[in-house]
Coordinates of C-alpha atoms in Angstrom, one line a residue:
X50 CA -0.2 0.1 0.0
X51 CA 1.5 3.4 -1.1
X52 CA 1.8 6.2 1.7
X53 CA -0.5 8.4 -0.5
X54 CA -3.1 5.7 -1.1
X55 CA -3.1 4.9 2.7
X56 CA -3.3 8.3 3.8
X57 CA -6.3 9.0 1.5
X58 CA -8.0 5.7 2.7
X59 CA -7.5 6.6 6.5
X60 CA -9.0 10.0 6.0
X61 CA -12.0 8.5 4.1
X62 CA -12.5 5.9 6.6
X63 CA -12.7 8.5 9.4
X64 CA -15.0 10.8 7.2
X65 CA -17.3 7.9 6.2
X66 CA -17.7 6.8 9.9
X67 CA -16.1 3.5 9.8
X68 CA -14.7 4.2 13.4
X69 CA -17.5 4.6 15.9
X70 CA -18.2 4.5 19.6
X71 CA -19.6 0.9 19.0
X72 CA -16.7 -0.1 16.6
X73 CA -13.5 1.8 17.5
X74 CA -11.3 -0.7 15.4
X75 CA -11.5 -1.2 11.7
X76 CA -9.4 -3.1 9.2
X77 CA -8.8 -1.9 5.7
X78 CA -7.7 -3.8 2.6
X79 CA -6.3 -2.3 -0.5
X80 CA -8.0 -4.2 -3.5
X81 CA -5.7 -2.6 -6.0
X82 CA -2.6 -3.4 -4.0
X83 CA -3.8 -7.2 -3.7
X84 CA -4.2 -7.3 -7.4
X85 CA -0.7 -5.9 -8.1
X86 CA 0.8 -8.3 -5.8
X87 CA -0.9 -11.3 -7.5
X88 CA 0.2 -10.0 -10.9
X89 CA 3.9 -9.6 -9.6
X90 CA 3.8 -13.2 -8.4
X91 CA 2.5 -14.6 -11.7
X92 CA 4.8 -12.6 -13.8
X93 CA 7.8 -13.5 -11.8
X94 CA 7.3 -17.1 -12.5
X95 CA 6.1 -16.7 -16.1
X96 CA 9.5 -14.9 -16.6
X97 CA 11.4 -18.1 -15.6
X98 CA 9.3 -21.1 -16.8
X99 CA 6.9 -21.9 -19.5
X100 CA 5.7 -24.8 -17.4
X101 CA 2.0 -24.7 -16.0
X102 CA 2.1 -23.1 -12.4
X103 CA -0.7 -23.3 -9.8
X104 CA -0.3 -20.4 -7.4
X105 CA -2.2 -21.7 -4.2
X106 CA -2.8 -19.0 -1.8
X107 CA -2.3 -20.1 1.8
X108 CA -5.8 -19.7 3.2
X109 CA -4.4 -19.4 6.8
X110 CA -3.0 -16.0 6.0
X111 CA -6.4 -14.5 5.2
X112 CA -9.3 -16.8 5.9
X113 CA -12.0 -14.5 4.4
X114 CA -14.3 -15.5 1.6
X115 CA -14.4 -12.3 -0.2
X116 CA -10.5 -12.3 -0.2
X117 CA -10.3 -15.8 -1.5
X118 CA -12.9 -14.9 -4.2
X119 CA -10.9 -11.9 -5.2
X120 CA -7.7 -13.9 -5.5
X121 CA -9.5 -16.7 -7.5
X122 CA -10.8 -14.1 -10.0
X123 CA -7.0 -13.0 -10.4
X124 CA -6.0 -16.4 -11.2
X125 CA -5.1 -17.8 -7.9
X126 CA -5.8 -21.2 -6.3
X127 CA -5.9 -22.2 -2.6
X128 CA -3.8 -24.2 -0.2
X129 CA -5.8 -25.3 2.8
X130 CA -4.9 -27.1 6.0
X131 CA -8.3 -28.0 7.7
X132 CA -11.9 -28.7 6.9
X133 CA -12.7 -25.1 7.8
X134 CA -10.2 -23.7 5.2
X135 CA -11.4 -26.1 2.7
X136 CA -15.1 -24.9 3.2
X137 CA -14.0 -21.3 2.9
X138 CA -12.2 -22.0 -0.4
X139 CA -15.3 -23.7 -1.8
X140 CA -17.5 -21.1 -0.6
X141 CA -15.5 -18.6 -2.5
X142 CA -16.0 -20.6 -5.6
X143 CA -12.7 -22.4 -6.1
X144 CA -13.0 -25.6 -8.0
X145 CA -11.4 -28.7 -6.7
X146 CA -8.7 -28.7 -9.2
X147 CA -7.4 -25.4 -7.8
X148 CA -7.2 -26.5 -4.2
X149 CA -4.3 -28.2 -2.6
X150 CA -4.8 -29.9 1.0
X151 CA -1.7 -29.7 3.3
X152 CA -1.9 -30.5 7.2
X153 CA 0.3 -32.7 9.5
X154 CA -2.9 -34.1 11.1
X155 CA -5.6 -35.1 8.4
X156 CA -8.2 -37.4 9.5
X157 CA -9.6 -40.4 7.3
X158 CA -12.7 -38.3 6.7
X159 CA -10.6 -35.3 5.5
X160 CA -8.7 -37.4 3.2
X161 CA -11.9 -39.3 1.9
X162 CA -13.6 -35.9 1.1
X163 CA -10.6 -34.8 -0.7
X164 CA -10.4 -37.8 -2.8
X165 CA -14.0 -37.7 -3.6
X166 CA -13.8 -34.1 -4.7
X167 CA -10.5 -34.6 -6.7
X168 CA -8.5 -32.1 -4.5
X169 CA -4.7 -32.6 -4.6
X170 CA -3.2 -34.0 -1.3
X171 CA 0.4 -33.9 0.0
X172 CA 0.8 -36.8 2.5
X173 CA 2.5 -35.7 5.6
X174 CA 4.1 -39.0 6.9
X175 CA 4.1 -42.8 6.4
X176 CA 1.0 -43.4 8.6
X177 CA -1.1 -40.9 6.4
X178 CA 0.3 -42.7 3.3
X179 CA -1.0 -45.9 4.5
X180 CA -4.3 -44.2 4.9
X181 CA -4.2 -43.2 1.2
X182 CA -3.2 -46.8 0.3
X183 CA -6.5 -48.0 1.9
X184 CA -8.5 -45.3 0.3
X185 CA -7.0 -45.7 -3.2
X186 CA -7.2 -49.5 -3.1
X187 CA -10.9 -49.1 -2.1
X188 CA -11.6 -47.3 -5.4
X189 CA -10.5 -48.2 -8.8
X190 CA -6.7 -47.8 -8.1
X191 CA -6.6 -44.6 -10.1
X192 CA -7.4 -41.6 -7.9
X193 CA -9.0 -38.5 -9.3
X194 CA -6.9 -36.4 -6.9
X195 CA -3.1 -35.6 -7.7
X196 CA -1.3 -37.2 -4.6
X197 CA 2.2 -36.7 -3.2
X198 CA 4.3 -36.7 -0.2
X199 CA 5.7 -33.8 1.8
X200 CA 9.3 -34.2 2.7
X201 CA 11.6 -32.1 5.0
X202 CA 14.9 -31.1 3.4
X203 CA 16.3 -30.3 6.8
X204 CA 18.3 -27.4 5.6
X205 CA 17.9 -25.3 8.7
X206 CA 15.7 -22.5 9.9
X207 CA 15.4 -18.8 9.9
X208 CA 15.4 -16.1 12.5
X209 CA 12.1 -17.2 13.9
X210 CA 12.3 -20.7 15.2
X211 CA 8.6 -21.2 15.8
X212 CA 7.9 -20.6 12.0
X213 CA 11.0 -22.6 10.7
X214 CA 9.6 -25.7 8.9
X215 CA 12.9 -27.2 7.5
X216 CA 14.9 -27.7 10.8
X217 CA 16.3 -31.1 11.6
X218 CA 13.3 -31.7 14.0
X219 CA 10.5 -30.0 12.3
X220 CA 7.0 -31.7 12.8
X221 CA 6.3 -31.4 9.0
X222 CA 6.8 -34.1 6.4
X223 CA 9.3 -37.0 6.1
X224 CA 12.6 -35.8 7.6
X225 CA 14.7 -36.6 4.3
X226 CA 18.2 -37.0 6.0
X227 CA 17.2 -39.3 8.7
X228 CA 18.8 -42.7 8.6
X229 CA 17.1 -44.7 5.7
X230 CA 14.5 -42.1 5.0
X231 CA 15.6 -41.1 1.4
X232 CA 15.7 -44.7 0.1
X233 CA 12.2 -45.4 1.7
X234 CA 10.9 -42.3 -0.1
X235 CA 12.2 -43.6 -3.5
X236 CA 10.8 -47.0 -2.8
X237 CA 7.4 -45.7 -1.8
X238 CA 6.9 -43.9 -5.1
X239 CA 8.0 -47.1 -7.1
X240 CA 5.4 -48.9 -5.2
X241 CA 2.6 -46.3 -5.8
X242 CA 2.6 -45.4 -9.5
X243 CA -0.4 -43.1 -8.6
X244 CA 1.9 -40.8 -6.6
X245 CA 2.9 -38.0 -9.1
X246 CA 3.8 -35.1 -6.7
X247 CA 6.5 -34.2 -4.5
X248 CA 6.2 -31.2 -1.8
X249 CA 8.3 -29.4 0.6
X250 CA 8.2 -26.0 2.2
X251 CA 11.3 -24.5 3.3
X252 CA 10.4 -20.8 3.5
X253 CA 9.1 -18.7 6.5
X254 CA 9.3 -15.2 7.9
X255 CA 12.9 -14.6 8.8
X256 CA 14.3 -17.1 6.3
X257 CA 17.0 -16.1 4.0
X258 CA 16.2 -16.7 0.2
X259 CA 19.3 -18.6 -0.3
X260 CA 18.4 -21.2 2.2
X261 CA 14.8 -21.4 0.7
X262 CA 16.3 -22.2 -2.7
X263 CA 18.6 -24.7 -1.0
X264 CA 15.5 -26.5 0.3
X265 CA 14.0 -26.6 -3.1
X266 CA 17.2 -27.6 -4.9
X267 CA 17.2 -30.8 -2.4
X268 CA 13.6 -31.4 -3.3
X269 CA 14.2 -31.3 -7.1
X270 CA 17.2 -33.6 -6.9
X271 CA 14.8 -36.0 -4.9
X272 CA 12.3 -35.8 -7.8
X273 CA 15.0 -36.5 -10.3
X274 CA 16.4 -39.4 -8.4
X275 CA 12.7 -41.0 -8.1
X276 CA 12.1 -40.5 -11.8
X277 CA 15.3 -42.1 -12.7
X278 CA 14.6 -45.0 -10.5
X279 CA 11.1 -45.4 -12.1
X280 CA 12.4 -45.1 -15.5
X281 CA 9.8 -42.6 -16.4
X282 CA 8.5 -39.2 -15.3
X283 CA 6.4 -40.3 -12.4
X284 CA 6.7 -37.2 -10.6
X285 CA 5.2 -34.5 -12.9
X286 CA 4.6 -31.7 -10.5
X287 CA 6.8 -30.2 -7.7
X288 CA 5.1 -28.1 -4.9
X289 CA 7.6 -25.6 -3.7
X290 CA 5.6 -24.2 -0.8
X291 CA 5.7 -20.6 -0.1
X292 CA 7.2 -18.6 2.9
X293 CA 8.6 -15.5 1.0
X294 CA 9.6 -13.1 3.9
X295 CA 7.9 -9.8 4.2
X296 CA 9.7 -6.5 4.9
X297 CA 8.2 -5.0 8.1
X298 CA 10.4 -2.2 8.4
X299 CA 9.4 0.1 5.5
X300 CA 7.0 0.5 2.6
X301 CA 9.1 -1.4 0.2
X302 CA 8.0 -4.6 -1.0
X303 CA 11.3 -6.7 -0.5
X304 CA 12.2 -9.4 -1.3
X305 CA 10.2 -9.3 -4.5
X306 CA 8.7 -12.5 -6.0
X307 CA 11.0 -11.9 -9.0
X308 CA 14.0 -12.0 -6.6
X309 CA 13.0 -15.4 -5.5
X310 CA 12.0 -16.7 -9.1
X311 CA 15.4 -15.5 -10.4
X312 CA 17.3 -17.1 -7.6
X313 CA 15.5 -20.5 -8.4
X314 CA 16.4 -20.1 -12.0
X315 CA 20.0 -19.6 -11.2
X316 CA 20.2 -22.4 -8.4
X317 CA 17.6 -25.0 -9.7
X318 CA 17.5 -24.4 -13.5
X319 CA 16.2 -28.0 -14.1
X320 CA 13.1 -27.3 -12.0
X321 CA 12.1 -24.6 -14.3
X322 CA 13.0 -26.1 -17.9
X323 CA 9.4 -27.1 -18.6
X324 CA 9.6 -30.8 -17.4
X325 CA 7.6 -30.2 -14.2
X326 CA 4.4 -28.4 -13.3
X327 CA 4.8 -26.2 -10.3
X328 CA 2.7 -25.4 -7.3
X329 CA 3.5 -22.5 -5.0
X330 CA 1.8 -21.7 -1.6
X331 CA 2.4 -18.1 -0.8
X332 CA 0.4 -16.2 1.8
X333 CA 1.8 -13.4 3.9
X334 CA 3.9 -12.0 1.1
X335 CA 0.8 -11.6 -1.0
X336 CA -1.4 -9.6 1.4
X337 CA 0.6 -8.4 4.4
X338 CA 1.5 -5.0 2.9
X339 CA -2.0 -4.3 1.7
X340 CA -3.8 -4.4 5.2
X341 CA -3.9 -1.6 7.9
X342 CA -5.8 -1.7 11.3
X343 CA -7.3 1.5 12.4
X344 CA -7.9 2.2 16.1
X345 CA -9.2 5.2 18.0
X346 CA -7.1 6.4 20.8
X347 CA -9.5 6.3 23.8
X348 CA -7.3 7.8 26.5
X349 CA -3.7 9.5 26.6
X350 CA -2.0 9.1 29.9
X351 CA 1.4 8.7 31.3
X352 CA 3.4 6.3 33.7
X353 CA 6.8 6.8 35.0
X354 CA 6.9 10.0 32.7
X355 CA 6.3 8.0 29.5
X356 CA 3.2 8.9 27.4
X357 CA 0.8 6.0 26.8
X358 CA -1.8 6.0 24.1
X359 CA -4.5 3.6 25.0
X360 CA -6.2 2.3 22.0
X361 CA -8.7 -0.4 21.2
X362 CA -6.4 -2.5 19.0
X363 CA -4.2 -5.0 20.8
X364 CA -3.5 -8.6 21.4
X365 CA -7.0 -9.7 19.8
X366 CA -5.7 -8.5 16.4
X367 CA -1.8 -8.3 16.8
X368 CA -1.3 -11.5 18.8
X369 CA 2.2 -12.5 17.6
X370 CA 3.4 -8.8 18.0
X371 CA 2.2 -8.5 21.6
X372 CA 3.5 -11.9 22.7
X373 CA 6.8 -11.7 20.5
X374 CA 7.4 -8.1 19.7
X375 CA 11.0 -8.7 18.8
X376 CA 10.1 -11.2 15.9
X377 CA 7.0 -9.2 14.8
X378 CA 7.4 -5.5 15.3
X379 CA 4.8 -3.4 13.8
X380 CA 5.1 0.0 12.1
X381 CA 2.7 2.5 13.5
X382 CA 1.4 5.7 11.8
X383 CA -0.3 8.5 13.7
X384 CA -3.4 10.4 12.5
X385 CA -5.4 13.3 14.2
X386 CA -9.1 13.1 14.9
X387 CA -10.1 14.1 11.3
X388 CA -7.9 11.2 9.9
X389 CA -5.1 13.5 8.6
X390 CA -1.5 12.5 9.3
X391 CA -0.5 13.9 12.8
X392 CA 1.9 16.9 12.9
X393 CA 4.2 17.9 15.7
X394 CA 7.7 16.7 17.1
X395 CA 8.2 13.0 17.8
X396 CA 7.9 11.8 21.3
X397 CA 8.7 8.4 22.7
X398 CA 5.5 6.8 23.7
X399 CA 3.8 3.4 24.1
X400 CA 0.8 2.3 22.0
X401 CA -1.2 0.1 24.2
X402 CA -4.1 -2.2 23.5
X403 CA -7.4 -2.8 25.7
X404 CA -6.5 -6.2 27.1
X405 CA -6.1 -6.8 30.8
X406 CA -2.5 -7.5 30.9
X407 CA 0.5 -5.2 31.1
X408 CA 2.2 -6.6 27.9
X409 CA -0.7 -5.7 25.5
X410 CA 1.3 -3.2 23.6
X411 CA 1.4 -2.7 19.9
X412 CA 4.6 -0.6 20.2
X413 CA 6.8 0.3 23.0
X414 CA 8.9 3.5 23.3
X415 CA 7.9 4.4 19.9
X416 CA 8.8 7.9 18.5
X417 CA 5.7 9.5 17.0
X418 CA 3.8 12.8 17.3
X419 CA 2.3 12.9 20.8
X420 CA -1.0 11.0 20.6
X421 CA -4.2 12.5 22.2
X422 CA -7.6 11.1 23.1
X423 CA -9.6 11.0 19.8
X424 CA -6.7 10.5 17.5
X425 CA -6.3 7.3 15.4
X426 CA -3.5 5.0 15.1
X427 CA -2.9 2.7 12.0
X428 CA -1.1 -0.6 12.5
X429 CA 0.6 -1.0 9.0
X430 CA 1.4 -4.3 7.1
X431 CA -1.3 -6.1 8.9
X432 CA -3.1 -7.6 5.8
X433 CA -2.0 -11.1 6.6
X434 CA -2.5 -13.0 10.0
X435 CA -3.6 -9.9 11.9
X436 CA -7.2 -8.9 11.8
X437 CA -8.3 -12.2 10.0
X438 CA -6.8 -14.6 12.9
X439 CA -8.7 -13.2 15.8
X440 CA -7.6 -14.0 19.5
X441 CA -10.6 -13.7 21.8
X442 CA -8.8 -12.4 24.9
X443 CA -11.3 -10.5 27.2
X444 CA -13.9 -11.5 24.7
X445 CA -13.0 -8.6 22.7
X446 CA -15.0 -8.5 19.2
X447 CA -13.5 -9.3 15.8
X448 CA -13.3 -6.0 13.9
X449 CA -15.1 -5.2 10.7
X450 CA -12.9 -5.6 7.6
X451 CA -13.3 -3.2 4.6
X452 CA -11.8 -3.5 1.2
X453 CA -11.3 -0.2 -0.6
X454 CA -10.6 1.2 -4.0
X455 CA -9.9 4.8 -5.0
X456 CA -11.0 6.4 -8.2
X457 CA -9.3 8.7 -10.4
X458 CA -11.1 11.5 -8.4
X459 CA -9.4 10.3 -5.3
X460 CA -13.0 9.3 -4.0
X461 CA -12.5 6.1 -1.9
X462 CA -15.2 3.4 -1.9
X463 CA -15.4 0.8 0.8
X464 CA -17.0 -2.5 0.7
X465 CA -17.6 -4.8 3.7
X466 CA -15.5 -7.9 3.6
X467 CA -16.7 -9.0 7.1
X468 CA -19.1 -7.3 9.5
X469 CA -17.9 -6.5 13.0
X470 CA -18.6 -9.2 15.6
X471 CA -21.6 -8.2 17.8
X472 CA -21.9 -8.6 21.6
X473 CA -24.8 -11.1 20.8
X474 CA -22.7 -13.1 18.6
X475 CA -20.0 -13.4 21.4
X476 CA -22.6 -14.5 23.9
X477 CA -23.9 -17.2 21.4
X478 CA -20.5 -18.5 20.7
X479 CA -19.7 -18.7 24.4
X480 CA -22.6 -21.0 25.1
X481 CA -25.3 -18.4 25.7
X482 CA -28.1 -20.8 24.6
X483 CA -26.8 -23.4 27.1
X484 CA -26.8 -21.2 30.2
X485 CA -28.6 -23.6 32.5
X486 CA -27.0 -27.0 31.3
X487 CA -24.6 -27.3 34.3
X488 CA -27.2 -26.4 37.0
X489 CA -29.2 -29.8 36.6

């Protein structure tokens, strides 16, 4: 989201009453920005390969039906990891052949549904592969779903350990370098001619591109080994996952999809020579820069001589930032009561959320123009994992999400992506209809 477009959108949101006493938090999505990121992703891979590529958006990054429908209209598929995410993708209109099911804990029922629909499945482990054996043998032996195995290339992690998926002890996939594992993988493919895909995910926030490419190189070499052993191209599609890091320190979109695609062309040229179809599973890198959370400053106070702006946005929308601010720092922009960028000298201050614990801070000792009651703060780069992955601390409601577009006349038009959660809905999902069931 460009600074100018963001400033115009924030002012319009204030003028059009998206922030109110009843709804003091609102999330904005830049529709033009999302479209531009999809175009950049598709263009980056089209520039390095003529092979078919399914860009499957990682639904976990923004599980919102209108967002998935927009991405589908722009040529994206969906990567899902639960029955809920699959239901969202289908509600958004995605056909089964544009959906990939990944999860380390799929039930037999989930696998059966995927095979009935013809959805691609990446098995996570040997026990799951055994379940697929049973399900496939129960049919005609030729599943409609493209099936494969997820492997962990064990190339190491990035700067955020909890998100690193290619460490030696990661819970995901078959650990490729463990004793006997590689030979067992090759044998598994030779025994199952219906397995035609191979998957790994080595990327994550905080992961260097070179290490991501190293993991994909290991995946490609394994595919080549399997096909050589089979004497044919049994593996016809390689799923390289996603995990492109996002720059949370400025407005620049770095690294770019073209940077990663170019590095793969340099380090793994055989992957892109047209022999293999590709699947990608990017999420955060497509949406993060195009989302903004707005919150009204309810009170301005001080403690220990440090100013504190108490807002309505905290741990419920920025869970990772609040609990791990070093790994997930957020940029904050300050606006006055009219939605115009706040003027004045920068002052070191805390930006606090509404939850009842001391660490509920969006930013600590952040230098901004001094905030006052009635001002508006904007938490930037929050289009992925923030307002769409709610944390119900203190029974705080999910905020409304609004998509926006700006015309040539600078008029901003908002459309509702998701309504704000009502107090009645909070009561209902907290067992309100079962009030007396424990009294008998």
